[in-house]
CSV table of C-alpha atoms in Angstrom, one decimal:
chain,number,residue,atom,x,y,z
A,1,UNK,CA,-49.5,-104.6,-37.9
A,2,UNK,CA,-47.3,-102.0,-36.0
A,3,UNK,CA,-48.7,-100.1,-33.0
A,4,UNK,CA,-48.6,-96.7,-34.4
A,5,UNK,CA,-49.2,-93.7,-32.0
A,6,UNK,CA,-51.0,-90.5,-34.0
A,7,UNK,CA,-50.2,-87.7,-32.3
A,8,UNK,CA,-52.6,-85.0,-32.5
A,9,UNK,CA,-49.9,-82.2,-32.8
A,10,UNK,CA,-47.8,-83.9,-35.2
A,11,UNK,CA,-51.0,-84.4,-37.4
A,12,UNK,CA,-51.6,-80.9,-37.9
A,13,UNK,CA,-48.1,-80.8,-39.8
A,14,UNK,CA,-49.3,-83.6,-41.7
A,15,UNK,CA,-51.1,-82.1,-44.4
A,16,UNK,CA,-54.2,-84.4,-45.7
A,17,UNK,CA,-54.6,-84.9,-49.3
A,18,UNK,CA,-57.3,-83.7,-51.7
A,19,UNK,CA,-59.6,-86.0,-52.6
A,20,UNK,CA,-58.5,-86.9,-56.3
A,21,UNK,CA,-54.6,-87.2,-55.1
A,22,UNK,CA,-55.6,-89.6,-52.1
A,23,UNK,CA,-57.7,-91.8,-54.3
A,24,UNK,CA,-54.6,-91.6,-56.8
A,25,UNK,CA,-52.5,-92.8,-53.7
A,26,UNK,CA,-54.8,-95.3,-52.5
A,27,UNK,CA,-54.9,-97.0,-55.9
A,28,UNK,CA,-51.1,-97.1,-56.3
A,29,UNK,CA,-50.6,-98.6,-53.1
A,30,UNK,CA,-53.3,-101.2,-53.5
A,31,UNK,CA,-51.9,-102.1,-56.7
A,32,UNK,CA,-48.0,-101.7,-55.7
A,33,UNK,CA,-48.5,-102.4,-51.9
A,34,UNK,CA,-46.1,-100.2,-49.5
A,35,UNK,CA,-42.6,-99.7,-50.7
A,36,UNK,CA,-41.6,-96.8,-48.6
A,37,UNK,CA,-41.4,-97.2,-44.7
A,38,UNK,CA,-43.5,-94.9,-42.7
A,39,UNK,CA,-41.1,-92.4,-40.8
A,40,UNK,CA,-41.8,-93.3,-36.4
A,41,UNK,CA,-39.9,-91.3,-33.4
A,42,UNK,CA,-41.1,-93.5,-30.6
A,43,UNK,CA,-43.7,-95.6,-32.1
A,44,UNK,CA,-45.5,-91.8,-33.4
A,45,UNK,CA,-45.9,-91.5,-37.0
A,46,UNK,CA,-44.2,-88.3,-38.2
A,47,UNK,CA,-44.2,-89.0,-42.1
A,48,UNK,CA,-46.4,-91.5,-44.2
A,49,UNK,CA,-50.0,-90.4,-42.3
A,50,UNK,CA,-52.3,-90.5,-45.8
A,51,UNK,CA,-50.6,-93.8,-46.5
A,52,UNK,CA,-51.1,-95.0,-42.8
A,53,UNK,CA,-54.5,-94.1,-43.5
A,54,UNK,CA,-55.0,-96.2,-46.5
A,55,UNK,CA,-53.0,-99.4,-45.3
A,56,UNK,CA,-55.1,-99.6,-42.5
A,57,UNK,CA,-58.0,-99.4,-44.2
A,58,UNK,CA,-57.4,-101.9,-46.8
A,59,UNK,CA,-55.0,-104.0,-44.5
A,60,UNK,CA,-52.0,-103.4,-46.7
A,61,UNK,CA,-48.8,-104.4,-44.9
A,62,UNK,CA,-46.1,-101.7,-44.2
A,63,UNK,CA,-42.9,-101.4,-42.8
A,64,UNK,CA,-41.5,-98.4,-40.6
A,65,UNK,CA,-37.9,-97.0,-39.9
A,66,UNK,CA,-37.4,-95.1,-37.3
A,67,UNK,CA,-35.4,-91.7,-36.3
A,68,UNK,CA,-33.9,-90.3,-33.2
A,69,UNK,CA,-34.5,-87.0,-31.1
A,70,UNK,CA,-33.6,-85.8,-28.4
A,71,UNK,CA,-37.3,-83.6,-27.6
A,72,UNK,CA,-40.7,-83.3,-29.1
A,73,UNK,CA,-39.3,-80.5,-30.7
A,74,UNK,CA,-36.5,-81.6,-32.7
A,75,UNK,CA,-39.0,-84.3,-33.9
A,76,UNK,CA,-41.3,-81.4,-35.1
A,77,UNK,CA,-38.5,-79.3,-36.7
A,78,UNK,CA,-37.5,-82.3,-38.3
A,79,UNK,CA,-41.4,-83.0,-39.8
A,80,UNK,CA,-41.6,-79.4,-41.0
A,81,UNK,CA,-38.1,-79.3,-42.9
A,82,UNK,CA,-39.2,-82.8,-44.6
A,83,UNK,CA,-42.5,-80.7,-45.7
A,84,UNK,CA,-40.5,-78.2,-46.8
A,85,UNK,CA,-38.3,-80.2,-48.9
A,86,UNK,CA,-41.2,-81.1,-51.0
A,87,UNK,CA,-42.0,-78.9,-54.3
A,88,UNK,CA,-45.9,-78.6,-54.7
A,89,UNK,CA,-46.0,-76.5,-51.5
A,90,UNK,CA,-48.6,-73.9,-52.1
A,91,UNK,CA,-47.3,-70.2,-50.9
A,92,UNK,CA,-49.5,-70.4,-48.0
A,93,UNK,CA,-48.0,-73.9,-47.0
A,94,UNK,CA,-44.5,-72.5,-47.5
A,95,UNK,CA,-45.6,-69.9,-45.5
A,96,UNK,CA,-46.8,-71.6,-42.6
A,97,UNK,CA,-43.9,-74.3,-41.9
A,98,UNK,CA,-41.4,-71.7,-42.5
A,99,UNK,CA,-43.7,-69.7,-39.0
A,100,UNK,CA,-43.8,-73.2,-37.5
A,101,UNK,CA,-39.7,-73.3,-37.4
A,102,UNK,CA,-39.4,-69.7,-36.4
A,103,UNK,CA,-42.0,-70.2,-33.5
A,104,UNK,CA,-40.3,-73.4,-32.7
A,105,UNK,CA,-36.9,-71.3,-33.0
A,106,UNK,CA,-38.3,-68.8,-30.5
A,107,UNK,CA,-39.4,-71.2,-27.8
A,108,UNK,CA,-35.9,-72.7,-28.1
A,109,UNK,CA,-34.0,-69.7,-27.4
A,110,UNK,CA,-32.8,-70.3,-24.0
A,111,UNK,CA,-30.7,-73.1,-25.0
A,112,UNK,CA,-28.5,-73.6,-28.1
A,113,UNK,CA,-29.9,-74.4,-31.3
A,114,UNK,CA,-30.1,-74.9,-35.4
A,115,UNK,CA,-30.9,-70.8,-35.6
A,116,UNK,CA,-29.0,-68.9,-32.7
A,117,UNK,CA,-25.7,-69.3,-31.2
A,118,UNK,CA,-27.0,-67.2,-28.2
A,119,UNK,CA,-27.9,-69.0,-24.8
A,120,UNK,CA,-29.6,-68.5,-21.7
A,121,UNK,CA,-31.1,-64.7,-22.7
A,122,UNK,CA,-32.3,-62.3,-20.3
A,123,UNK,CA,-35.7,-60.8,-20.6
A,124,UNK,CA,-34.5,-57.4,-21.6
A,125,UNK,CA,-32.8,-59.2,-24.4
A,126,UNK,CA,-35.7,-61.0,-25.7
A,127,UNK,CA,-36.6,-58.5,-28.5
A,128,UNK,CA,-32.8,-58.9,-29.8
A,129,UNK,CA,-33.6,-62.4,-29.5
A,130,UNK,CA,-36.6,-62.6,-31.8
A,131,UNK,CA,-35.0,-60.6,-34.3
A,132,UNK,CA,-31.4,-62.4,-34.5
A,133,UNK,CA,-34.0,-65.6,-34.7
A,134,UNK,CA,-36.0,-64.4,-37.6
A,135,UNK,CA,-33.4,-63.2,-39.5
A,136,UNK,CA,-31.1,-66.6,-39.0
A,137,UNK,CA,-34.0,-68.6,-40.3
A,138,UNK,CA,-34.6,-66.2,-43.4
A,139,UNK,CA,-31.2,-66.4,-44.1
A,140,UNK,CA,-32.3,-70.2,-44.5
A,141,UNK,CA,-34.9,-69.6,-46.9
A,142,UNK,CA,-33.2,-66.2,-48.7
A,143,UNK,CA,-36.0,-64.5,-47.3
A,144,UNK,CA,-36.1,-61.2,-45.3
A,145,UNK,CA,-36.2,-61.4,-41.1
A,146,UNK,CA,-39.4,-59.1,-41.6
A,147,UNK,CA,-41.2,-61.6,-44.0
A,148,UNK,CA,-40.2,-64.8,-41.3
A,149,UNK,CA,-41.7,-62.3,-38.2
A,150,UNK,CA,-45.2,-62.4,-40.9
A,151,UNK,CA,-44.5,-65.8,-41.7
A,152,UNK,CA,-44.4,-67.0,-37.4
A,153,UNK,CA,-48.0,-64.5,-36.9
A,154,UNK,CA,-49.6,-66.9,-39.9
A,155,UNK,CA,-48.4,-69.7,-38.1
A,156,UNK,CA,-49.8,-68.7,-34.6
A,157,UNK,CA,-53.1,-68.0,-36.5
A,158,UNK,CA,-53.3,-71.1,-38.5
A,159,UNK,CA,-52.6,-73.1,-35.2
A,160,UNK,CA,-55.3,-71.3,-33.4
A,161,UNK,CA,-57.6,-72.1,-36.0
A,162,UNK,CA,-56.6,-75.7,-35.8
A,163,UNK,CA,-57.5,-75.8,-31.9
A,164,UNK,CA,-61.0,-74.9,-33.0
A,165,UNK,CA,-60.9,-77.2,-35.9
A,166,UNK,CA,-58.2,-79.2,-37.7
A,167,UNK,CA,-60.3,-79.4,-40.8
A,168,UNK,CA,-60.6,-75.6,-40.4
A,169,UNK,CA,-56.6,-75.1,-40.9
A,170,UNK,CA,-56.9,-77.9,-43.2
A,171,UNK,CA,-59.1,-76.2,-45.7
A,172,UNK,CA,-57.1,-72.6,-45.4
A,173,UNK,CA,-53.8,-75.0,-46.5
A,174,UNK,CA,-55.3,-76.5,-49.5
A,175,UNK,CA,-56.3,-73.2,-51.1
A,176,UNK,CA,-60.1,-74.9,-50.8
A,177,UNK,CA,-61.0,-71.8,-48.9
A,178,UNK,CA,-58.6,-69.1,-49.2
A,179,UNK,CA,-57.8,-66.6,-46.4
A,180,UNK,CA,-55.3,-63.5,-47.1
A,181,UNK,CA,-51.9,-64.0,-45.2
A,182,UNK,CA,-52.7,-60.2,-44.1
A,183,UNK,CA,-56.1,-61.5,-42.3
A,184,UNK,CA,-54.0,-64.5,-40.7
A,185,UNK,CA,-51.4,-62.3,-39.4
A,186,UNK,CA,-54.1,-60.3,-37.9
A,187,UNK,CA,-56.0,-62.8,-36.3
A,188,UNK,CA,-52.8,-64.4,-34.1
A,189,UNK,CA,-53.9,-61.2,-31.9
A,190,UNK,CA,-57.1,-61.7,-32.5
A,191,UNK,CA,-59.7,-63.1,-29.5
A,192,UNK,CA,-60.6,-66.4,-28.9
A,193,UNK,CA,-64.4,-65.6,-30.0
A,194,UNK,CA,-63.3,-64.1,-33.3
A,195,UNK,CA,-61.2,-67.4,-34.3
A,196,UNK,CA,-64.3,-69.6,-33.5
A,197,UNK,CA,-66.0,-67.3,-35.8
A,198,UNK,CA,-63.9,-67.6,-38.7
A,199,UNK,CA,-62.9,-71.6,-38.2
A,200,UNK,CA,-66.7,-71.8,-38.1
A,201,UNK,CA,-67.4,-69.8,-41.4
A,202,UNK,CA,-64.3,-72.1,-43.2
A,203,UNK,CA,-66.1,-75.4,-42.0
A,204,UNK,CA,-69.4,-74.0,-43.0
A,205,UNK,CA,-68.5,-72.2,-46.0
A,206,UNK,CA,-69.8,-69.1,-45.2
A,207,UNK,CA,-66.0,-67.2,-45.2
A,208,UNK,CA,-65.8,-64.3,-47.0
A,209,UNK,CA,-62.1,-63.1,-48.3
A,210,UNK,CA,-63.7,-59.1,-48.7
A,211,UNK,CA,-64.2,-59.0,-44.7
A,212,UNK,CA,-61.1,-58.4,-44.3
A,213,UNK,CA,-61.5,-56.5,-39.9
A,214,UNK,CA,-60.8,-58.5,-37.3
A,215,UNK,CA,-62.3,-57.6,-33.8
A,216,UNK,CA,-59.9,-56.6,-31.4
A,217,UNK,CA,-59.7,-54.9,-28.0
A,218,UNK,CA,-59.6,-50.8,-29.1
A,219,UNK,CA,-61.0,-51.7,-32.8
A,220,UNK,CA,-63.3,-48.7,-33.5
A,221,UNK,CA,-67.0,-49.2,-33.8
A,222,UNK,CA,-68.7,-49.8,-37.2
A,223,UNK,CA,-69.8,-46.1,-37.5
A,224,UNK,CA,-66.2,-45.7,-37.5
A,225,UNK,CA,-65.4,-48.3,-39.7
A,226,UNK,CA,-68.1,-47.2,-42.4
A,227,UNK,CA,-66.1,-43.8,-42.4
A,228,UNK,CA,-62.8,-45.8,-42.6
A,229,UNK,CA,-64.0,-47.2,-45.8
A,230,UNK,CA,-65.2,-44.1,-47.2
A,231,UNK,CA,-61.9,-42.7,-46.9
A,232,UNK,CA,-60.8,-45.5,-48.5
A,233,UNK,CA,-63.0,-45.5,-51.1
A,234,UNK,CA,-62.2,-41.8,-51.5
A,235,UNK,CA,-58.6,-42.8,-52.5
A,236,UNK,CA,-58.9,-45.9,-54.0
A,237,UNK,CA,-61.8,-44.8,-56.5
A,238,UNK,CA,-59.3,-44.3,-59.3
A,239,UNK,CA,-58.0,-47.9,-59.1
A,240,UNK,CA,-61.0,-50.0,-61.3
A,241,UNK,CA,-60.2,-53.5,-59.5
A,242,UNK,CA,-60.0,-52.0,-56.3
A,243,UNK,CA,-63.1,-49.8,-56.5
A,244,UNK,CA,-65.5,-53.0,-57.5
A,245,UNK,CA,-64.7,-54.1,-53.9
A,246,UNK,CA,-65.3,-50.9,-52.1
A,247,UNK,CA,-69.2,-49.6,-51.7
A,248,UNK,CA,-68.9,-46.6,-49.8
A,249,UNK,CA,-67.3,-43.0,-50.9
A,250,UNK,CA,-66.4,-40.4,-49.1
A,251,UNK,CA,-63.9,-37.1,-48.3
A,252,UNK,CA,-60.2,-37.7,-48.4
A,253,UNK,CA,-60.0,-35.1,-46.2
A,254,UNK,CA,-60.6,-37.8,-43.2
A,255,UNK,CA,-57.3,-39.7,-44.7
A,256,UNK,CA,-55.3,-36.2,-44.2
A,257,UNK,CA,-56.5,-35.3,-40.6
A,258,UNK,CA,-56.4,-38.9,-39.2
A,259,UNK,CA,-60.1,-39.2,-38.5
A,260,UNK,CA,-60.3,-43.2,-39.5
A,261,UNK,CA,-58.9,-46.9,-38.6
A,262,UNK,CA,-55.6,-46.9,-39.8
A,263,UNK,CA,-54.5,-50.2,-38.8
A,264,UNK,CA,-58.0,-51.3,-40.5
A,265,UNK,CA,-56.8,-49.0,-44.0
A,266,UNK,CA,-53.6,-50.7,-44.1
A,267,UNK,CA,-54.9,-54.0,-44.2
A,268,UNK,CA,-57.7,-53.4,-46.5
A,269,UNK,CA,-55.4,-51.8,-49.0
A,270,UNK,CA,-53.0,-54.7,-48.2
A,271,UNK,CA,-55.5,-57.3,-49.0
A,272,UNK,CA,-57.3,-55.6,-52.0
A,273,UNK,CA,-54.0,-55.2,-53.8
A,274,UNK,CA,-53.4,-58.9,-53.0
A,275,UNK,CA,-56.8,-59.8,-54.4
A,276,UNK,CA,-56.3,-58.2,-57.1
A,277,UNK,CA,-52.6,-59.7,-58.0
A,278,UNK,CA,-54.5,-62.7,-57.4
A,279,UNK,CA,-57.1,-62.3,-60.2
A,280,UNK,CA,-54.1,-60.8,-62.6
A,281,UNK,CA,-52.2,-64.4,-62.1
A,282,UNK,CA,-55.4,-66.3,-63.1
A,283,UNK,CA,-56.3,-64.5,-65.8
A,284,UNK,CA,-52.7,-64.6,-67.5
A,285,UNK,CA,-51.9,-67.4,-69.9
A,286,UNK,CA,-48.9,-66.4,-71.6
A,287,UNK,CA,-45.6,-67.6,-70.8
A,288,UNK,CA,-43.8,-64.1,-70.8
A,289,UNK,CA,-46.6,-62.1,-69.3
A,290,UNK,CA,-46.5,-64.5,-66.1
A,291,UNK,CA,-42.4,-64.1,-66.0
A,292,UNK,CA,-43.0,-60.1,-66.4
A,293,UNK,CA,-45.4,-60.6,-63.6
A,294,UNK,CA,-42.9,-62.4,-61.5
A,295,UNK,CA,-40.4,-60.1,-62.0
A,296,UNK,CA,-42.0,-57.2,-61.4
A,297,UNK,CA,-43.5,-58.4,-58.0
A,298,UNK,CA,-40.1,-59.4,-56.9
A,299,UNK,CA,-39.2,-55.3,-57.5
A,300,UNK,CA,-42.4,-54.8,-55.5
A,301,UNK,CA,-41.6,-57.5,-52.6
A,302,UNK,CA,-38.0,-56.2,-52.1
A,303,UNK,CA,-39.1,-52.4,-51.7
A,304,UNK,CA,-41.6,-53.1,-49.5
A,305,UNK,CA,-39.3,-55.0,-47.3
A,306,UNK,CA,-37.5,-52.6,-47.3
A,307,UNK,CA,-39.6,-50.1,-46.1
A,308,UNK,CA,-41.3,-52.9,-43.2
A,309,UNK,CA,-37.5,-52.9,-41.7
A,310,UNK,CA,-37.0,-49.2,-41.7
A,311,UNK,CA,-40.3,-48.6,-39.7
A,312,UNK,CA,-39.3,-48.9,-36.0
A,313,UNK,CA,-40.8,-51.8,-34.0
A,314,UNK,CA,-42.1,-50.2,-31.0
């Protein structure tokens, strides 16, 4: 047998399999043996990990091939655009490789690289930086520079998680325990306590999607936050999905003079309405009611784009 290094890092790119499609896998390759070569960058395994796992356990012979980098980091670019290339990426998935380049992108921008043609920036720079960055690597994708900024704050998030507990990240990248994109870009600024807390609620199964506040340095008590969701409530009543999540009503008057969370409102009404999209898509079962869907969201992802880029980055 080969002496295969795992890397810890490089696993967390690896995405395990569920438990139905790694028994699937474990019975082909007990049946068919290993055809394809696990993928090796100095003896560590950067493709072929579930079928590492299984031919070690069952002593099935396998062959490696190996690929040349010049740093750790080209190796990891290189394992997240071989994940990328796959098709039964789940949005969430998509969404984190596509942060994991950026990120990698970022850390890379003193020296020339795959995304920028710039080198050796100053600090007062860096801002330009970020953004030539994010919008190089959505030009990749054909996705906005503001949706690749999101995409590198899910990434940070999902990584933090991970440094708590792989299986955490694990779970939140299987859809077995979904976690709002809005809540993950929140937590990449969130504390080190509040991470534990949700990586422990994944593992234990006690996450729930409708807590949607994340504790933060200058977050506003929870006197405060009962009146934020009042005047949420006060708004939203009209809406019938997104009233059935809200218990509390109140004045909209505190909406018009300012006196809630805003940053906490936002991302409610951010993750409500993605609930809510969320239950639409499951409950839809005809062909050209999905493609209306579809289309329609586009309309709705575009404008909102749209507006994210107009609002100045302080």
């Amino acid at each position: 047998m080969h002496d295969i290094i795992l890397d810890e890092e490089f696993m967390m790119y690896l995405p395990k399999l569920d438990k139905e499609t790694f028994e699937s896998l474990e019975k082909q390759l007990l049946s068919e043996g290993a055809r394809d070569p696990l993928v090796v960058w100095n003896n560590i395994l950067i493709d072929g990990y579930n079928r590492h796992n299984i031919c070690i356990k069952h002593g099935i012979a396998f062959t490696t091939v190996s690929m040349e980098f010049n740093s750790r980091e080209d190796a990891l670019e290189w394992i997240i655009d071989n994940q990328l290339s796959r098709r039964n990426l789940s949005p969430i998935e998509v969404s984190h490789f596509r942060g994991v380049l950026f990120n990698s992108a970022k850390r890379k921008r003193g020296s020339s690289n795959q995304y920028t043609e710039k080198v050796a920036f100053p600090q007062s720079e860096g801002k330009q930086t970020r953004l030539n960055t994010a919008t190089e690597v959505g030009k990749r994708f054909k996705v906005s520079r503001a949706t690749i900024e999101r995409d590198g704050k899910v990434a940070e998030a999902l990584n933090a998680i991970a440094a708590v507990s792989l299986d955490a990240k694990q779970k939140v990248l299987s859809g077995e325990v979904p976690v709002d994109r809005s809540k993950l870009q929140r937590l990449s600024k969130a504390s080190q306590e509040e991470i534990t807390k949700v990586a422990d609620q994944i593992n234990s199964g006690t996450y729930n999607r409708s807590e949607h506040r994340v504790s933060r340095a200058g977050d506003t008590s929870p006197e405060q936050g009962n009146a934020s969701n009042a005047a949420q409530q006060s708004t939203l009543g009209t809406n019938p999905f997104i009233n059935d999540n809200l218990e509390n009503s109140a004045n909209s008057n505190e909406i018009m003079t300012g006196d809630f969370d805003e940053t906490a409102y936002v991302d409610t009404m951010v993750s409500l309405i993605t609930g809510n999209l969320n239950t639409v898509v499951q409950t839809l079962n005809n062909d050209s009611g999905v493609r209306e869907l579809k289309s329609s969201l586009r309309t709705l992802i575009n404008s909102l784009e749209e507006m994210y880029s107009n609002i100045i980055d302080e």
